PDB file of C-alpha atoms in Angstrom:
ATOM      1  CA  MET C  25      94.538 161.966  81.636  1.00  0.00           C
ATOM      2  CA  ALA C  26      97.968 160.402  81.501  1.00  0.00           C
ATOM      3  CA  ARG C  27     100.884 162.213  82.846  1.00  0.00           C
ATOM      4  CA  THR C  28     104.118 162.259  80.819  1.00  0.00           C
ATOM      5  CA  PRO C  29     107.376 163.737  82.019  1.00  0.00           C
ATOM      6  CA  CYS C  30     108.112 167.326  81.242  1.00  0.00           C
ATOM      7  CA  ASN C  31     111.480 167.201  79.261  1.00  0.00           C
ATOM      8  CA  GLY C  32     112.097 170.866  78.742  1.00  0.00           C
ATOM      9  CA  GLY C  33     110.056 172.836  76.194  1.00  0.00           C
ATOM     10  CA  THR C  34     106.449 173.570  76.988  1.00  0.00           C
ATOM     11  CA  CYS C  35     104.675 171.711  79.769  1.00  0.00           C
ATOM     12  CA  THR C  36     100.992 171.667  80.742  1.00  0.00           C
ATOM     13  CA  CYS C  37      99.286 170.550  83.893  1.00  0.00           C
ATOM     14  CA  VAL C  38      95.563 170.277  84.582  1.00  0.00           C
ATOM     15  CA  PHE C  39      94.298 170.336  88.214  1.00  0.00           C
ATOM     16  CA  GLU C  40      91.161 170.673  90.151  1.00  0.00           C
ATOM     17  CA  SER C  41      90.365 173.676  92.374  1.00  0.00           C
ATOM     18  CA  ASP C  42      87.370 175.248  94.176  1.00  0.00           C
ATOM     19  CA  LEU C  43      87.009 177.460  91.153  1.00  0.00           C
ATOM     20  CA  GLY C  44      86.745 174.475  88.718  1.00  0.00           C
ATOM     21  CA  TRP C  45      89.393 172.871  86.671  1.00  0.00           C
ATOM     22  CA  MET C  46      92.540 174.863  86.005  1.00  0.00           C
ATOM     23  CA  ALA C  47      95.287 174.313  83.462  1.00  0.00           C
ATOM     24  CA  ILE C  48      98.674 175.926  83.494  1.00  0.00           C
ATOM     25  CA  ARG C  49     101.324 175.944  80.773  1.00  0.00           C
ATOM     26  CA  TRP C  50     104.897 176.826  81.433  1.00  0.00           C
ATOM     27  CA  ASN C  51     108.415 176.757  79.917  1.00  0.00           C
ATOM     28  CA  GLU C  52     111.301 176.238  82.322  1.00  0.00           C
ATOM     29  CA  HIS C  53     110.095 178.207  85.358  1.00  0.00           C
ATOM     30  CA  GLN C  54     108.042 180.843  83.452  1.00  0.00           C
ATOM     31  CA  VAL C  55     104.296 180.630  83.154  1.00  0.00           C
ATOM     32  CA  SER C  56     102.998 181.208  79.582  1.00  0.00           C
ATOM     33  CA  ARG C  57      99.285 180.621  80.235  1.00  0.00           C
ATOM     34  CA  LEU C  58      96.745 179.911  82.992  1.00  0.00           C
ATOM     35  CA  THR C  59      93.024 179.245  82.734  1.00  0.00           C
ATOM     36  CA  PHE C  60      90.503 178.320  85.385  1.00  0.00           C
ATOM     37  CA  GLY C  61      86.756 177.769  85.970  1.00  0.00           C
ATOM     38  CA  HIS C  62      86.286 174.888  83.554  1.00  0.00           C
ATOM     39  CA  SER C  63      83.914 171.981  84.037  1.00  0.00           C
ATOM     40  CA  SER C  64      86.360 169.286  82.993  1.00  0.00           C
ATOM     41  CA  PRO C  65      90.149 168.709  82.451  1.00  0.00           C
ATOM     42  CA  ARG C  66      89.631 168.496  78.683  1.00  0.00           C
ATOM     43  CA  ALA C  67      87.818 171.807  78.678  1.00  0.00           C
ATOM     44  CA  ALA C  68      90.683 173.476  80.540  1.00  0.00           C
ATOM     45  CA  VAL C  69      93.269 172.087  78.199  1.00  0.00           C
ATOM     46  CA  GLN C  70      91.338 173.029  75.120  1.00  0.00           C
ATOM     47  CA  HIS C  71      91.025 176.647  76.399  1.00  0.00           C
ATOM     48  CA  LEU C  72      94.820 176.727  76.263  1.00  0.00           C
ATOM     49  CA  ALA C  73      94.407 176.148  72.474  1.00  0.00           C
ATOM     50  CA  GLY C  74      96.040 172.785  72.591  1.00  0.00           C
ATOM     51  CA  ASP C  75      95.342 169.085  73.066  1.00  0.00           C
ATOM     52  CA  GLU C  76      98.678 168.082  74.339  1.00  0.00           C
ATOM     53  CA  GLU C  77      98.775 165.641  77.157  1.00  0.00           C
ATOM     54  CA  PRO C  78      99.312 167.030  80.659  1.00  0.00           C
ATOM     55  CA  THR C  79     102.767 166.523  82.090  1.00  0.00           C
ATOM     56  CA  SER C  80     103.925 165.384  85.503  1.00  0.00           C
ATOM     57  CA  VAL C  81     104.885 168.320  87.746  1.00  0.00           C
ATOM     58  CA  SER C  82     107.623 168.847  90.337  1.00  0.00           C
ATOM     59  CA  GLY C  83     109.459 171.643  92.026  1.00  0.00           C
ATOM     60  CA  PRO C  84     108.387 175.235  91.625  1.00  0.00           C
ATOM     61  CA  MET C  85     105.406 174.454  89.442  1.00  0.00           C
ATOM     62  CA  LYS C  86     104.022 172.000  92.057  1.00  0.00           C
ATOM     63  CA  ALA C  87     104.310 174.667  94.594  1.00  0.00           C
ATOM     64  CA  LEU C  88     102.587 177.209  92.356  1.00  0.00           C
ATOM     65  CA  ILE C  89      99.697 174.836  91.780  1.00  0.00           C
ATOM     66  CA  ARG C  90      99.273 174.469  95.543  1.00  0.00           C
ATOM     67  CA  ARG C  91      99.216 178.278  95.878  1.00  0.00           C
ATOM     68  CA  LEU C  92      96.626 178.584  93.123  1.00  0.00           C
ATOM     69  CA  GLN C  93      94.444 175.952  94.781  1.00  0.00           C
ATOM     70  CA  ARG C  94      94.671 177.887  98.078  1.00  0.00           C
ATOM     71  CA  PHE C  95      93.735 181.042  96.298  1.00  0.00           C
ATOM     72  CA  ALA C  96      90.738 179.299  94.682  1.00  0.00           C
ATOM     73  CA  ALA C  97      89.707 178.047  98.147  1.00  0.00           C
ATOM     74  CA  GLY C  98      89.426 181.670  99.246  1.00  0.00           C
ATOM     75  CA  LYS C  99      92.836 182.163 100.929  1.00  0.00           C
ATOM     76  CA  ARG C 100      94.095 185.471  99.801  1.00  0.00           C
ATOM     77  CA  ASP C 101      97.516 185.554 101.418  1.00  0.00           C
ATOM     78  CA  ASP C 102      99.466 185.333  98.158  1.00  0.00           C
ATOM     79  CA  ASP C 103     100.074 188.047  95.604  1.00  0.00           C
ATOM     80  CA  PHE C 104     102.023 185.904  93.073  1.00  0.00           C
ATOM     81  CA  LEU C 105     104.390 188.688  92.368  1.00  0.00           C
ATOM     82  CA  ASP C 106     107.312 186.221  92.475  1.00  0.00           C
ATOM     83  CA  VAL C 107     105.847 184.214  89.598  1.00  0.00           C
ATOM     84  CA  CYS C 108     107.705 184.691  86.341  1.00  0.00           C
ATOM     85  CA  LEU C 109     105.538 185.271  83.335  1.00  0.00           C
ATOM     86  CA  ILE C 110     106.378 185.042  79.635  1.00  0.00           C
ATOM     87  CA  LEU C 111     105.523 188.533  78.319  1.00  0.00           C
ATOM     88  CA  ALA C 112     107.893 188.634  75.283  1.00  0.00           C
ATOM     89  CA  ALA C 113     105.073 188.713  72.613  1.00  0.00           C
ATOM     90  CA  MET C 114     103.364 191.673  74.316  1.00  0.00           C
ATOM     91  CA  THR C 115     103.679 195.321  73.362  1.00  0.00           C
ATOM     92  CA  PRO C 116     105.213 197.757  75.834  1.00  0.00           C
ATOM     93  CA  PHE C 117     101.738 199.042  76.567  1.00  0.00           C
ATOM     94  CA  GLN C 118     100.394 195.531  77.273  1.00  0.00           C
ATOM     95  CA  LYS C 119     103.438 194.722  79.523  1.00  0.00           C
ATOM     96  CA  ALA C 120     102.944 197.966  81.477  1.00  0.00           C
ATOM     97  CA  ILE C 121      99.258 197.193  82.052  1.00  0.00           C
ATOM     98  CA  ILE C 122      99.974 193.603  83.076  1.00  0.00           C
ATOM     99  CA  GLU C 123     102.783 194.569  85.424  1.00  0.00           C
ATOM    100  CA  ARG C 124     100.748 197.378  87.073  1.00  0.00           C
ATOM    101  CA  CYS C 125      97.693 195.119  87.361  1.00  0.00           C
ATOM    102  CA  ARG C 126      99.792 192.556  89.267  1.00  0.00           C
ATOM    103  CA  LYS C 127     100.455 195.136  91.975  1.00  0.00           C
ATOM    104  CA  ILE C 128      96.802 195.796  92.821  1.00  0.00           C
ATOM    105  CA  PRO C 129      96.601 194.480  96.507  1.00  0.00           C
ATOM    106  CA  VAL C 130      94.033 192.035  97.751  1.00  0.00           C
ATOM    107  CA  GLY C 131      90.932 193.851  98.728  1.00  0.00           C
ATOM    108  CA  GLU C 132      91.571 196.813  96.497  1.00  0.00           C
ATOM    109  CA  THR C 133      90.155 197.531  93.054  1.00  0.00           C
ATOM    110  CA  LEU C 134      90.946 200.010  90.257  1.00  0.00           C
ATOM    111  CA  SER C 135      88.907 201.183  87.360  1.00  0.00           C
ATOM    112  CA  TYR C 136      90.104 200.632  83.815  1.00  0.00           C
ATOM    113  CA  GLY C 137      90.913 204.371  83.737  1.00  0.00           C
ATOM    114  CA  GLN C 138      92.777 204.310  86.990  1.00  0.00           C
ATOM    115  CA  LEU C 139      94.822 201.400  85.898  1.00  0.00           C
ATOM    116  CA  ALA C 140      95.673 203.196  82.678  1.00  0.00           C
ATOM    117  CA  ASP C 141      96.726 206.309  84.711  1.00  0.00           C
ATOM    118  CA  ALA C 142      98.736 204.199  87.172  1.00  0.00           C
ATOM    119  CA  ALA C 143     100.626 202.512  84.301  1.00  0.00           C
ATOM    120  CA  GLY C 144     101.441 205.796  82.663  1.00  0.00           C
ATOM    121  CA  TYR C 145      98.847 205.785  79.891  1.00  0.00           C
ATOM    122  CA  PRO C 146      96.166 208.285  80.903  1.00  0.00           C
ATOM    123  CA  GLY C 147      93.039 208.110  78.794  1.00  0.00           C
ATOM    124  CA  ALA C 148      93.573 204.539  77.708  1.00  0.00           C
ATOM    125  CA  ALA C 149      90.735 202.920  79.684  1.00  0.00           C
ATOM    126  CA  ARG C 150      89.264 201.097  76.620  1.00  0.00           C
ATOM    127  CA  ALA C 151      92.688 199.804  75.621  1.00  0.00           C
ATOM    128  CA  VAL C 152      93.192 198.551  79.209  1.00  0.00           C
ATOM    129  CA  GLY C 153      89.871 196.706  78.926  1.00  0.00           C
ATOM    130  CA  CYS C 154      91.161 194.928  75.819  1.00  0.00           C
ATOM    131  CA  VAL C 155      94.420 193.858  77.651  1.00  0.00           C
ATOM    132  CA  MET C 156      92.348 192.639  80.592  1.00  0.00           C
ATOM    133  CA  ALA C 157      90.012 190.708  78.279  1.00  0.00           C
ATOM    134  CA  LYS C 158      92.979 188.846  76.832  1.00  0.00           C
ATOM    135  CA  ASN C 159      94.812 188.285  80.106  1.00  0.00           C
ATOM    136  CA  ARG C 160      96.709 185.035  79.706  1.00  0.00           C
ATOM    137  CA  PHE C 161      97.453 184.817  83.479  1.00  0.00           C
ATOM    138  CA  PRO C 162      94.197 185.342  85.378  1.00  0.00           C
ATOM    139  CA  LEU C 163      94.574 185.041  89.261  1.00  0.00           C
ATOM    140  CA  ILE C 164      98.320 185.647  88.875  1.00  0.00           C
ATOM    141  CA  VAL C 165      97.499 188.922  87.195  1.00  0.00           C
ATOM    142  CA  PRO C 166      94.316 189.871  89.153  1.00  0.00           C
ATOM    143  CA  CYS C 167      92.212 191.252  86.330  1.00  0.00           C
ATOM    144  CA  HIS C 168      89.182 190.478  88.455  1.00  0.00           C
ATOM    145  CA  ARG C 169      90.235 193.552  90.630  1.00  0.00           C
ATOM    146  CA  VAL C 170      89.721 195.874  87.635  1.00  0.00           C
ATOM    147  CA  LEU C 171      86.252 197.366  87.423  1.00  0.00           C
ATOM    148  CA  ALA C 172      84.373 199.657  85.142  1.00  0.00           C
ATOM    149  CA  SER C 173      83.918 203.314  85.927  1.00  0.00           C
ATOM    150  CA  GLY C 174      81.772 204.131  89.016  1.00  0.00           C
ATOM    151  CA  GLY C 175      82.646 200.766  90.584  1.00  0.00           C
ATOM    152  CA  ARG C 176      80.461 198.815  88.165  1.00  0.00           C
ATOM    153  CA  ILE C 177      81.601 195.144  87.820  1.00  0.00           C
ATOM    154  CA  GLY C 178      82.415 195.415  84.081  1.00  0.00           C
ATOM    155  CA  GLY C 179      83.113 192.276  82.155  1.00  0.00           C
ATOM    156  CA  PHE C 180      85.083 189.147  82.740  1.00  0.00           C
ATOM    157  CA  SER C 181      86.266 186.592  80.142  1.00  0.00           C
ATOM    158  CA  ALA C 182      86.649 183.606  82.423  1.00  0.00           C
ATOM    159  CA  PRO C 183      84.010 180.909  82.259  1.00  0.00           C
ATOM    160  CA  ASP C 184      80.797 182.055  84.112  1.00  0.00           C
ATOM    161  CA  GLY C 185      81.826 185.623  83.406  1.00  0.00           C
ATOM    162  CA  ILE C 186      80.580 188.289  85.754  1.00  0.00           C
ATOM    163  CA  ARG C 187      79.413 185.661  88.356  1.00  0.00           C
ATOM    164  CA  MET C 188      82.987 184.345  88.510  1.00  0.00           C
ATOM    165  CA  LYS C 189      84.292 187.863  88.886  1.00  0.00           C
ATOM    166  CA  GLN C 190      81.911 188.515  91.775  1.00  0.00           C
ATOM    167  CA  ARG C 191      82.853 185.135  93.346  1.00  0.00           C
ATOM    168  CA  LEU C 192      86.602 186.176  93.193  1.00  0.00           C
ATOM    169  CA  LEU C 193      85.967 189.628  94.707  1.00  0.00           C
ATOM    170  CA  ALA C 194      83.723 188.554  97.560  1.00  0.00           C
ATOM    171  CA  PRO C 195      86.412 187.113  99.899  1.00  0.00           C
ATOM    172  CA  GLU C 196      88.668 189.978  99.053  1.00  0.00           C
ATOM    173  CA  GLN C 197      86.011 192.571  99.946  1.00  0.00           C
ATOM    174  CA  ARG C 198      85.407 190.735 103.309  1.00  0.00           C
ATOM    175  CA  LEU C 199      89.161 190.981 103.979  1.00  0.00           C
ATOM    176  CA  ARG C 200      89.087 194.701 103.181  1.00  0.00           C
ATOM    177  CA  ARG C 201      86.221 195.321 105.593  1.00  0.00           C
ATOM    178  CA  ALA C 202      88.066 193.360 108.260  1.00  0.00           C
ATOM    179  CA  ARG C 203      91.079 195.618 108.111  1.00  0.00           C
TER     180      ARG C 203
END
């Protein structure tokens, strides 16, 4: 795909990783969407609900792409907490869940109910599941670390579903055992 300069506004970049093709969309220095696990660049862009041409990347977004590629390669030394996300269209509940999910450390997991409690919404496990299913920032907001009750894997809306969730959790569980 051709690369055109990003002249303000919304920009999109598609790149390859060990987890398949990823696409990231941003505005200024804030991420508005991320997707991964796709079989082709076109599939990644289409998942972002757009057909715009990918743009050339420089500065902070180029660094973020390298960080995401390291994460995809199994390096779990980055929590992405410094990445600015566009959350303006979310409800206060959704924002609270997303922000609390971002703080789940590598190697740790929470159940949907535990995440609801930790975010200040006890009893909202099902609603948390809906927020996680619509997570616009997977990997940056590590929804793969949120499990069903009893430690069951639960669902995962990325391509390859539960297998992808298990693939993401495997290196993190090894790190946890090594501690």
